[in-house]
CSV table of C-alpha atoms in Angstrom, one decimal:
chain,number,residue,atom,x,y,z
A,1,MET,CA,73.0,70.1,114.9
A,2,LEU,CA,76.3,71.3,113.5
A,3,ARG,CA,78.1,74.2,115.1
A,4,SER,CA,81.4,75.7,114.0
A,5,LEU,CA,84.6,75.2,115.9
A,6,SER,CA,85.9,78.5,117.0
A,7,GLY,CA,88.9,79.7,118.9
A,8,ASP,CA,92.5,78.5,119.1
A,9,ARG,CA,91.9,76.3,122.1
A,10,ALA,CA,89.3,74.1,120.3
A,11,PHE,CA,91.8,73.5,117.5
A,12,GLN,CA,94.7,72.9,119.9
A,13,ARG,CA,92.6,70.3,121.7
A,14,LEU,CA,92.0,68.5,118.4
A,15,ARG,CA,95.7,68.0,117.9
A,16,LYS,CA,95.6,65.6,120.8
A,17,GLY,CA,92.7,63.8,119.3
A,18,GLN,CA,92.5,60.9,116.9
A,19,SER,CA,93.1,61.2,113.2
A,20,GLY,CA,92.3,59.4,110.0
A,21,GLY,CA,91.8,60.2,106.3
A,22,SER,CA,91.0,59.2,102.8
A,23,LYS,CA,91.9,60.3,99.3
A,24,HIS,CA,90.8,64.0,99.5
A,25,VAL,CA,90.4,64.7,103.2
A,26,THR,CA,92.1,64.2,106.5
A,27,ILE,CA,90.0,64.3,109.7
A,28,ARG,CA,90.8,64.8,113.4
A,29,TRP,CA,88.2,64.2,116.0
A,30,ARG,CA,87.8,64.1,119.8
A,31,PRO,CA,84.7,63.0,121.8
A,32,THR,CA,83.2,65.8,124.0
A,33,LYS,CA,80.5,66.2,126.6
A,34,HIS,CA,78.9,69.3,124.9
A,35,GLY,CA,76.0,67.2,123.5
A,36,GLU,CA,76.6,68.6,120.0
A,37,VAL,CA,78.8,68.2,117.0
A,38,ARG,CA,81.2,71.0,116.4
A,39,VAL,CA,83.0,71.1,113.0
A,40,GLY,CA,85.9,73.0,111.6
A,41,ILE,CA,86.9,72.9,107.9
A,42,VAL,CA,90.4,73.8,106.9
A,43,VAL,CA,91.3,74.4,103.3
A,44,SER,CA,94.9,75.7,102.9
A,45,ARG,CA,96.3,77.7,100.1
A,46,LYS,CA,97.9,74.5,98.7
A,47,VAL,CA,94.5,73.6,97.5
A,48,GLY,CA,94.2,76.6,95.2
A,49,LYS,CA,93.1,80.2,94.9
A,50,ALA,CA,90.3,81.7,97.0
A,51,VAL,CA,87.5,80.8,94.6
A,52,VAL,CA,88.6,77.1,94.6
A,53,ARG,CA,89.1,77.0,98.4
A,54,ASN,CA,85.7,78.4,99.0
A,55,ARG,CA,84.1,75.9,96.6
A,56,VAL,CA,85.8,73.0,98.3
A,57,ARG,CA,84.7,74.4,101.7
A,58,ARG,CA,81.1,74.7,100.7
A,59,ARG,CA,81.0,71.2,99.2
A,60,LEU,CA,82.6,69.7,102.3
A,61,ARG,CA,80.1,71.5,104.6
A,62,GLU,CA,77.1,70.3,102.6
A,63,ALA,CA,78.5,66.7,102.5
A,64,LEU,CA,79.0,66.8,106.3
A,65,ARG,CA,75.4,68.0,106.8
A,66,GLU,CA,74.1,65.1,104.8
A,67,GLN,CA,76.4,62.6,106.5
A,68,LEU,CA,75.5,63.7,110.1
A,69,ARG,CA,71.8,63.5,109.5
A,70,GLU,CA,72.3,59.8,109.6
A,71,PRO,CA,72.8,58.0,112.9
A,72,VAL,CA,76.3,58.2,114.4
A,73,ALA,CA,78.2,55.4,116.1
A,74,GLU,CA,77.5,54.8,119.8
A,75,ALA,CA,81.1,55.7,120.7
A,76,ALA,CA,80.5,59.2,119.3
A,77,THR,CA,77.5,60.0,121.5
A,78,PHE,CA,77.0,61.6,124.9
A,79,GLY,CA,73.7,60.3,126.2
A,80,SER,CA,71.6,59.9,123.2
A,81,ARG,CA,73.0,62.8,121.2
A,82,PRO,CA,76.1,62.9,119.0
A,83,SER,CA,78.9,64.7,120.8
A,84,PHE,CA,82.3,65.2,119.2
A,85,ASP,CA,84.6,67.9,117.8
A,86,LEU,CA,85.6,67.3,114.2
A,87,LEU,CA,88.2,68.9,112.0
A,88,VAL,CA,88.1,68.3,108.3
A,89,ILE,CA,91.3,69.2,106.4
A,90,ALA,CA,91.1,69.3,102.6
A,91,ARG,CA,94.1,67.8,100.7
A,92,PRO,CA,95.3,69.5,97.5
A,93,SER,CA,93.6,66.8,95.4
A,94,ALA,CA,90.2,68.0,96.7
A,95,ALA,CA,90.4,71.0,94.3
A,96,ALA,CA,89.9,68.7,91.3
A,97,ALA,CA,87.2,66.5,92.9
A,98,ASP,CA,83.5,67.0,92.3
A,99,TYR,CA,80.9,67.0,95.0
A,100,HIS,CA,80.2,63.2,94.9
A,101,GLU,CA,83.9,62.3,95.1
A,102,LEU,CA,84.4,64.6,98.1
A,103,LYS,CA,81.3,63.1,99.8
A,104,ARG,CA,82.5,59.6,99.1
A,105,SER,CA,86.0,60.5,100.5
A,106,LEU,CA,84.4,62.1,103.6
A,107,THR,CA,82.2,59.1,104.1
A,108,THR,CA,85.2,56.8,103.9
A,109,ALA,CA,87.2,58.8,106.4
A,110,LEU,CA,84.2,59.0,108.9
A,111,GLY,CA,83.6,55.3,108.5
A,112,ARG,CA,87.2,54.4,109.2
A,113,ALA,CA,87.1,56.7,112.3
A,114,ALA,CA,83.9,54.7,113.4
A,115,LEU,CA,82.0,58.0,113.7
A,116,LEU,CA,79.2,56.7,111.5
A,117,ALA,CA,76.8,53.9,112.6
């Protein structure tokens, strides 16, 4: 189940976590003991105007839902459930990318981070 990251403390803790990236996204993650996956998506004004930023945010959220339906790596679990905080930061190139490119980029970043099985 995906939950949204909320509050400054959650985002501050992720600064001390690990990071990785790919062509269109950068990710930061940190294992937790919550027993759930909490996700924050950041799309800055460098990406484009509000309509473009919201489109990128919706596409990334859906790509994450699809990706996290699949099994996650053992290192990213607490007990038998996936448990980590994840921050997805869109790069300016994400504005020109279609859904499949964003999904491929997100898959690459999560794979490099060893968050996917």
